[in-house]
XYZ file of C-alpha atoms in Angstrom:
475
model
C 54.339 122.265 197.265
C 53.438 123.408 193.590
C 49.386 122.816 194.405
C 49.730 124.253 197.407
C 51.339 127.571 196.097
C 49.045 127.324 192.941
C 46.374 127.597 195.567
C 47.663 130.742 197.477
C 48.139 132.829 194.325
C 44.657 131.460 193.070
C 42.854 132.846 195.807
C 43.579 136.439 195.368
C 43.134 136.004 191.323
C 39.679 134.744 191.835
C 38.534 137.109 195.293
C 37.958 135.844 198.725
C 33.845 135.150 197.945
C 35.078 132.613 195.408
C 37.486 130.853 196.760
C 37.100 128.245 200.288
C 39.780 126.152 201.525
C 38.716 122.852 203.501
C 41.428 120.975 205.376
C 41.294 117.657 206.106
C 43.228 116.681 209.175
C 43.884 112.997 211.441
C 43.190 112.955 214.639
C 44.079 109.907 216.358
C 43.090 108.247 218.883
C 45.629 105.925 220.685
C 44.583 102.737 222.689
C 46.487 103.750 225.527
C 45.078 106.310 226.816
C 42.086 106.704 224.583
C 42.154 110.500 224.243
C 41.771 112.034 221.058
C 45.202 114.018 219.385
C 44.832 117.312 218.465
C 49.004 118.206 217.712
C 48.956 117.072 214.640
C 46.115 119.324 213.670
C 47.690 121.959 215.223
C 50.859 121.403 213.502
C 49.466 120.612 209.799
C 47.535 123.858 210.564
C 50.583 126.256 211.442
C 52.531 124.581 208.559
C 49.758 125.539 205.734
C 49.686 129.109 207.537
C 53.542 129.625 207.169
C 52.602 128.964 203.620
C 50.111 131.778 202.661
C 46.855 129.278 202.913
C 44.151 129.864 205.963
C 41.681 126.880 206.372
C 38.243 128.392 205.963
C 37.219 124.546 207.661
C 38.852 122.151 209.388
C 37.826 118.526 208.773
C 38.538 116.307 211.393
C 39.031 112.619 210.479
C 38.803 110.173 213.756
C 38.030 106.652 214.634
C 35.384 107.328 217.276
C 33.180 110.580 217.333
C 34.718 113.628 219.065
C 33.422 115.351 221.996
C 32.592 118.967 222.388
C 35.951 120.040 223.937
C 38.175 118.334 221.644
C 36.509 120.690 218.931
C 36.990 123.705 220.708
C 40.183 122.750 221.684
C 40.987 122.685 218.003
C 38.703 126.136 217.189
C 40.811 127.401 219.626
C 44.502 126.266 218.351
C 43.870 126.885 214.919
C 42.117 130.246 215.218
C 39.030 129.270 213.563
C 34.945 129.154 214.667
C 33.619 126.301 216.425
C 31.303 126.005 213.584
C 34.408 125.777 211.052
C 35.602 122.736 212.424
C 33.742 119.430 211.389
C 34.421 116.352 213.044
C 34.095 113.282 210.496
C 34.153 109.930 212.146
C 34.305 106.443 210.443
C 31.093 105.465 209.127
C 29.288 102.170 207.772
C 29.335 103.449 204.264
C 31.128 106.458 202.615
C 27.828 107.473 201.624
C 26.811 108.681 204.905
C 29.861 111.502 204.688
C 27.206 113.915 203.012
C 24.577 113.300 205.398
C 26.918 113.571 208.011
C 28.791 117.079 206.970
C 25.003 118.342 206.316
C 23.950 117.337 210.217
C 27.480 119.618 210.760
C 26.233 122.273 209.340
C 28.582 122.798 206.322
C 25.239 123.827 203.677
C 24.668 126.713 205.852
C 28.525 127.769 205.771
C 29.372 127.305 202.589
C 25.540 129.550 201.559
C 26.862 132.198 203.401
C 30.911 131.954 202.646
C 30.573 131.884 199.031
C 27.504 133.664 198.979
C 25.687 131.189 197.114
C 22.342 132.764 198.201
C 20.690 128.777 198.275
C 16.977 128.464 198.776
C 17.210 126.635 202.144
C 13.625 125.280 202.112
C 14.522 122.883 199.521
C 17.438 121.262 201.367
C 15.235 118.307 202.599
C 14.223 117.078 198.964
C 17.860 117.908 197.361
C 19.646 114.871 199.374
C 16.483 113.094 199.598
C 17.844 110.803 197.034
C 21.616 110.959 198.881
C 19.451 109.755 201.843
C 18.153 106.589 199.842
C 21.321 105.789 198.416
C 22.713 105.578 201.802
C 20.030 103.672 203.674
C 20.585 101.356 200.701
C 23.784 100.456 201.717
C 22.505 99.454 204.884
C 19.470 97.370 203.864
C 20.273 95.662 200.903
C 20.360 91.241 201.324
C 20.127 90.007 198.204
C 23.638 89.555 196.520
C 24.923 89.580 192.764
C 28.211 87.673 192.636
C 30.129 89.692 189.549
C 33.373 87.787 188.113
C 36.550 90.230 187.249
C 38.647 88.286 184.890
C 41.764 90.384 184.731
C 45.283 90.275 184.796
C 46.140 91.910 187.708
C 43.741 90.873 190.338
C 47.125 90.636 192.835
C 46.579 94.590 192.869
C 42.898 95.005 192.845
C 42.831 98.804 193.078
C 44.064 98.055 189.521
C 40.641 97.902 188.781
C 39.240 100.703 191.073
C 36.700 102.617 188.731
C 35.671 99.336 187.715
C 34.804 97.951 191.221
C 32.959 101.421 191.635
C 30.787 100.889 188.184
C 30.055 98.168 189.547
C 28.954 99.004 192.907
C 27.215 101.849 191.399
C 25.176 99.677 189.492
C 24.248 97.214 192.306
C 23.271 100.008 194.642
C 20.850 101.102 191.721
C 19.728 97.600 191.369
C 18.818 97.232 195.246
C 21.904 94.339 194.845
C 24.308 93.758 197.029
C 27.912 93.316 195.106
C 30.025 90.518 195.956
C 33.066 90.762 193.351
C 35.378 87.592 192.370
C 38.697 88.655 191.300
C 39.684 85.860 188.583
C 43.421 85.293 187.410
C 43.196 84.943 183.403
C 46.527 83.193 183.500
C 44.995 80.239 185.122
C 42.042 79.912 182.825
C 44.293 78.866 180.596
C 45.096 75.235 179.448
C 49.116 75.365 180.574
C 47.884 75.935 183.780
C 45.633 72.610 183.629
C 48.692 70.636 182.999
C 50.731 72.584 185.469
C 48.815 73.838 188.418
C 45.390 71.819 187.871
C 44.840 72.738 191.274
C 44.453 76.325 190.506
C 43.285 75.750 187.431
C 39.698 74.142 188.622
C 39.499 76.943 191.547
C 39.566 79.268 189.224
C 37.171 77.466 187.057
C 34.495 76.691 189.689
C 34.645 80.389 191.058
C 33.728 81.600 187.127
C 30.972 78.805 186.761
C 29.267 80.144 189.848
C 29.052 83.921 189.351
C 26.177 85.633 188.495
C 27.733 87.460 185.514
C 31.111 87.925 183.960
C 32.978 91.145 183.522
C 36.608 91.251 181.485
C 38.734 94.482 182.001
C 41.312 96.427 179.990
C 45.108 95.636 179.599
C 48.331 95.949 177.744
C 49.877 93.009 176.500
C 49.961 89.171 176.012
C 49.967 87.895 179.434
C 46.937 86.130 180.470
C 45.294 86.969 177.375
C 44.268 83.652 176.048
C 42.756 82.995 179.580
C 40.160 86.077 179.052
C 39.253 84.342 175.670
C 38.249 81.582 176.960
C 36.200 83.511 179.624
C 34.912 85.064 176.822
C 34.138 82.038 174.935
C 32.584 80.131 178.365
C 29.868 83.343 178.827
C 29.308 83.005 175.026
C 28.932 79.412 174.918
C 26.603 79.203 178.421
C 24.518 81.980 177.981
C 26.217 84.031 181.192
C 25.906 87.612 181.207
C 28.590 89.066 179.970
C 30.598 92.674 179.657
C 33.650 93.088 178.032
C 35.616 96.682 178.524
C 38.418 97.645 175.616
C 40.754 94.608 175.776
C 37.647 92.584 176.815
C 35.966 94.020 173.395
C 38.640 92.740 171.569
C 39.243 89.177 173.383
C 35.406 88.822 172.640
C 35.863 89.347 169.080
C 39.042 87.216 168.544
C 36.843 84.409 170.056
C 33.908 84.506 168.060
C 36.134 84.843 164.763
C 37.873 81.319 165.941
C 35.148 79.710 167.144
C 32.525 81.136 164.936
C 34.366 82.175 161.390
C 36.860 79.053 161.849
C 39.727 81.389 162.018
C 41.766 79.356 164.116
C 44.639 81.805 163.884
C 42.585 85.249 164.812
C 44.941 87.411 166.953
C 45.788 90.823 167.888
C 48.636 92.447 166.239
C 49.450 93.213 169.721
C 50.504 90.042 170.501
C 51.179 88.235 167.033
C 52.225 90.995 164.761
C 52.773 88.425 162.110
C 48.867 86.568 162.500
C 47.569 85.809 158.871
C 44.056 86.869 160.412
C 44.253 90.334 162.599
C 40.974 90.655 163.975
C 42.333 93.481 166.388
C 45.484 95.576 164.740
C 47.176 99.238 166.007
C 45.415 102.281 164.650
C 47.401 104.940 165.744
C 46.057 108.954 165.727
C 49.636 109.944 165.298
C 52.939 109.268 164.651
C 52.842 106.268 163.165
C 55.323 103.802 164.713
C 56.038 105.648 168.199
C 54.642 104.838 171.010
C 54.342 108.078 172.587
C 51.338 110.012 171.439
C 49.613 106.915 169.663
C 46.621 106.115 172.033
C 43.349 107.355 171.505
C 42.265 109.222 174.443
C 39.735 111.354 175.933
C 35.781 111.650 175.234
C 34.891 110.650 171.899
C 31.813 110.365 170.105
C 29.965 106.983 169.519
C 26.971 106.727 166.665
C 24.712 103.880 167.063
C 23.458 101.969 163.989
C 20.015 101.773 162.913
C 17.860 98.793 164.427
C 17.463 97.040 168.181
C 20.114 97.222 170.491
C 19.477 96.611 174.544
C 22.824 99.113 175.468
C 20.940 101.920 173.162
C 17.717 101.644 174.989
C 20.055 101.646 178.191
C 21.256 104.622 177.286
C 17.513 106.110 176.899
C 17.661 105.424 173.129
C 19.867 108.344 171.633
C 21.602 108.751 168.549
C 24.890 109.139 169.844
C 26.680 109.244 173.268
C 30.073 110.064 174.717
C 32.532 108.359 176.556
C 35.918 108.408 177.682
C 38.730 106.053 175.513
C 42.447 104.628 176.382
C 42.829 102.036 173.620
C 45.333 102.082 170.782
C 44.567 98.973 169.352
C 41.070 98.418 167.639
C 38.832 95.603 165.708
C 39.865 95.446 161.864
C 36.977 96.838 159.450
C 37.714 94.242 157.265
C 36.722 91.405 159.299
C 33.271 93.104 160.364
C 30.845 92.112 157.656
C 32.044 88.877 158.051
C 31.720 88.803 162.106
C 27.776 90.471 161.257
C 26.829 87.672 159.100
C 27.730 85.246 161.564
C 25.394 86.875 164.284
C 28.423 89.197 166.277
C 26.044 92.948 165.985
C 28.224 96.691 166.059
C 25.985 98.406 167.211
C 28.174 101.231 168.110
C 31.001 102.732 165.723
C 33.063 106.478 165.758
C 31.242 109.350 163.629
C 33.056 108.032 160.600
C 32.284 104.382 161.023
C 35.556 103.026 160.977
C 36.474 102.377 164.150
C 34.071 99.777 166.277
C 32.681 100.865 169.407
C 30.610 98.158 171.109
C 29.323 95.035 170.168
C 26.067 92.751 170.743
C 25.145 89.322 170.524
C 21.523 88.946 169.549
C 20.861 85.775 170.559
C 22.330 86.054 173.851
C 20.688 87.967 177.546
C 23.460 90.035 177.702
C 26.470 89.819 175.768
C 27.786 93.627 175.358
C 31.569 94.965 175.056
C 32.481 98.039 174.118
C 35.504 99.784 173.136
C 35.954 102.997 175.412
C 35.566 102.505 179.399
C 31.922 103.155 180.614
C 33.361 102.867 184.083
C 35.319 106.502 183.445
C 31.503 108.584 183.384
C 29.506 105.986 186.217
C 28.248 108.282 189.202
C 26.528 106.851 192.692
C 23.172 108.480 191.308
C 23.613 108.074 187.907
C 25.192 104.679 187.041
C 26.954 103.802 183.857
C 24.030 102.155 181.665
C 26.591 98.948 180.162
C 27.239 98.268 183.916
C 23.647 98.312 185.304
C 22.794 95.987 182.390
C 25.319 93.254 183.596
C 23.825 93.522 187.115
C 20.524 93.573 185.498
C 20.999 90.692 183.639
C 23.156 88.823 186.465
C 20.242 88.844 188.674
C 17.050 88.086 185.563
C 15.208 91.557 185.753
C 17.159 93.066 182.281
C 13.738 92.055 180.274
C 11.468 93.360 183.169
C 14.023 96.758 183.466
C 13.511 97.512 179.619
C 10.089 96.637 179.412
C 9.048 99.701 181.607
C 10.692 102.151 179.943
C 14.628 101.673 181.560
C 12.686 102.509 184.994
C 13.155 100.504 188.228
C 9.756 99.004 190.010
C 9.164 99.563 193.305
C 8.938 96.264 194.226
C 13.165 96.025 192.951
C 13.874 99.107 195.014
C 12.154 97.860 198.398
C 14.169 95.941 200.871
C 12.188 92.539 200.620
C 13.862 89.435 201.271
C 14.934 87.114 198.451
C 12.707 84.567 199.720
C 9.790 87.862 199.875
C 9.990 88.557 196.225
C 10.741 85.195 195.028
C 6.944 84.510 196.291
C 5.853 87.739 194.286
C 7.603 87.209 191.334
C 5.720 83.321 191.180
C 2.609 84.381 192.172
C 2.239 87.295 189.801
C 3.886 84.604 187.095
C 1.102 82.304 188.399
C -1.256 84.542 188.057
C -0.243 85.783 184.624
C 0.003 82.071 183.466
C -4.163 81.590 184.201
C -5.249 84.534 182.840
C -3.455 83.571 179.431
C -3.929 79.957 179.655
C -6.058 77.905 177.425
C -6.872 73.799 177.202
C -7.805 73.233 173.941
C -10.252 69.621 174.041
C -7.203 67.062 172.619
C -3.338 67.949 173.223
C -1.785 70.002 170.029
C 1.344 67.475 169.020
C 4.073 68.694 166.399
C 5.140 66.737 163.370
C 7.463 64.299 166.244
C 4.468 63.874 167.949
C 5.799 65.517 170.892
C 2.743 67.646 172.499
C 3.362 71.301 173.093
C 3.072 72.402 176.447
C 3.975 76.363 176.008
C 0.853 76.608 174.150
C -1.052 75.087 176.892
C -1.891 71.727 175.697
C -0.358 70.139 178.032
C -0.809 69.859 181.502
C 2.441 67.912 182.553
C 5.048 69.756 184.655
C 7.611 69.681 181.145
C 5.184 71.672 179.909
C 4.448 74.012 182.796
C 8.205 74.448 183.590
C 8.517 75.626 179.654
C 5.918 78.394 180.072
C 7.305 79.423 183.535
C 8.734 82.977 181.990
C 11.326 81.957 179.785
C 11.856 83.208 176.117
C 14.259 81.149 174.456
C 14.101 83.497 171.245
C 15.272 86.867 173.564
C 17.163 85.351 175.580
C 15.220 86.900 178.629
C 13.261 85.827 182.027
């Protein structure tokens, strides 16, 4: 009742041409007798009315389409145009909704309500990319199976933006997302001993995915379980993205795997570690809880040389995203994580709190502090996200290589099978027009010959030139 009366006075602050109210009504449609509803339209209707609040539209949700009299059954009820009332049935994607509420009509309505004085000649091209999106949805075979190690995959709209990143990103990426929800608890080695049952489910499902993707969260539970995720993706080369908690699991891992730090915690969950890699760094009020998190859209300053989430970003100095962290990596470990090959390529404006994090010598090992999923949009994913999809499904390399711009050929609905064929033949292809046979095979100092310079004509050699740059990382 408070929005809904903050809505009646705002109307008359802000003057009838400013101000449209859209309500969205169920109308069911029992099995019984298979006729559509309209009371409780009616009734939501009259109740908003006793209120101070007139519907400028009426949305009508439904199973099925509705006919023609149902709607002017309700134009009639409610005391509102035929036009006004827009009948919004359940649809393959939620993309279509647009598309749908344009076919209604609602651009024109909304033009002349609020007096927006549009240039209707341009409609067509405005949604034109709307339209794509949605076809999309519908066309796309090819799959990218993402892994979400978390710690409360029981209640997956825990990890709603991120699912939607995600989703964003695939759509993008002409993908089509298939999400594993991984319990961190039973990555972990009690489980082995106690549930090893679980414990190799949850071990297979991780080994298969396409890429690996650890969440935020507050406290210790499950926590060793995501540092081992993080230490598996390391370890095996799997693309990897790590969002606030994940930053931090990433960087305890590499400090005990890497530094030898066999202690490295979080003062979250040891506050009496010898080596806090991760430790509270409160804006205010130090010791309370309340007020200590660092929230909101902050600036982050990227560091001078190569960095693949930089050049996803369109290479700029500095971006802004949205935080909800209060615990953060300690500056004093960082030179020693950078000489050991762990990159910050991101920090704050004063450089001493870390912001996201590389591994050179990896496809795609990113984390970063803040949550990229906060800003992702359907036609403007978030760039950390369309790199893990990127890299889950080998076209990262090809993706930066043309400037951060899709091909055609990714966008298309071929087959797998279909571009498979065109990726090898243009390899192929590529692979005669560079190759060269020297008269006697080229052998190192161990006499073994080699083949990626062409020497050698045996299929080790030919599988070693097939595309694949140990030194990047990339295919």
């Amino acid at each position: 009742m408070p929005f809904v009366e903050a809505f009646r006075q705002f109307q008359f602050r802000v003057k009838r041409e400013n101000f449209c109210l859209a309500h969205v009504s169920l109308v069911p449609l029992p099995k019984a007798t298979g006729e559509p509803k309209t009371k409780p339209t009616q009734s939501s209707v009259r109740e908003l009315r006793g209120c101070g609040l007139s519907p400028d539209l009426i949305v009508c949700r439904s199973e099925k389409p509705i006919g023609l009299e149902v709607k002017e059954k309700i134009s009639n009820f409610c005391h509102v145009g035929p036009d006004q009332v827009i009948c919004i049935h359940d649809l393959s994607s939620i993309y279509h909704v647009p598309l749908l509420m344009e076919q209604n009509g609602v651009i024109e309505y909304l033009n002349e309500r609020l007096q927006l004085n549009i240039d209707m000649s341009k409609r067509t091209k405005c949604l034109q990319q709307w339209r794509d999106l949605a076809r999309r949805t519908e066309t796309v075979r090819r799959e990218v199976t993402i892994a979400i190690v978390g710690k409360y995959t029981k209640f997956t709209d825990s990890y709603a933006s991120v699912v939607k990143a995600l989703q964003h990103a695939a759509l993008a990426a002409n993908r089509k997302l298939e999400l594993v929800f991984i319990e961190s608890c039973l990555l972990e080695e009690e489980t082995q001993l106690s549930e090893p049952s679980k414990y190799h489910k949850e071990w297979q499902k991780l080994c298969e995915s396409d890429g690996i993707l650890v969440p935020g969260g507050f406290g210790s539970r499950g926590m060793e379980g995501k540092i081992r995720a993080c230490q598996w993706a390391r370890e095996n080369r799997k693309p990897f993205l790590g969002i606030c908690l994940g930053l931090q699991a990433a960087v305890i891992e590499f400090a005990r795997s890497k530094l030898g730090l066999k202690d490295a915690n979080t003062t979250e969950i040891d506050p009496k570690t010898a080596n806090a890699l991760v430790i509270d760094m409160p804006e205010h009020h130090t010791g309370q809880l309340g007020g200590t998190m660092r929230l909101g859209k902050r600036t982050t300053v990227f560091a001078e040389g190569p960095s693949i989430l930089r050049q996803l970003y369109g290479n700029p100095k500095t971006v802004e995203e949205r935080h909800r962290h209060r615990y953060e990596v300690n500056p004093k470990y960082v030179p020693r994580l950078e000489e050991h090959g762990m990159r910050f390529v991101g920090t704050d404006v004063d450089k001493t709190r870390m912001e996201i994090i590389e591994l050179s010598a990896h496809p795609y090992f990113v984390a970063t502090q803040y949550h990229p999923e906060y800003l992702s949009r359907p036609l403007n994913p978030s760039p950390p996200f369309l790199g893990l999809i990127l890299a889950s499904v080998d076209r990262l390399f090809h993706y930066i290589q043309r400037g951060c711009r899709l091909s055609p050929r990714q966008l298309s609905d071929a087959s797998s099978d279909e571009e498979d064929s065109v990726v090898g033949l243009a390899g192929a292809t590529k692979s005669l027009r560079i190759l060269k046979i020297p008269n006697t095979p080229k052998t190192t100092k161990n006499g073994i010959s080699n083949g990626c310079n062409g020497s050698s004509s045996t299929s080790e050699g030919e599988g070693a030139c097939g595309g694949v740059d140990i030194t990047n990382g990339h295919q």
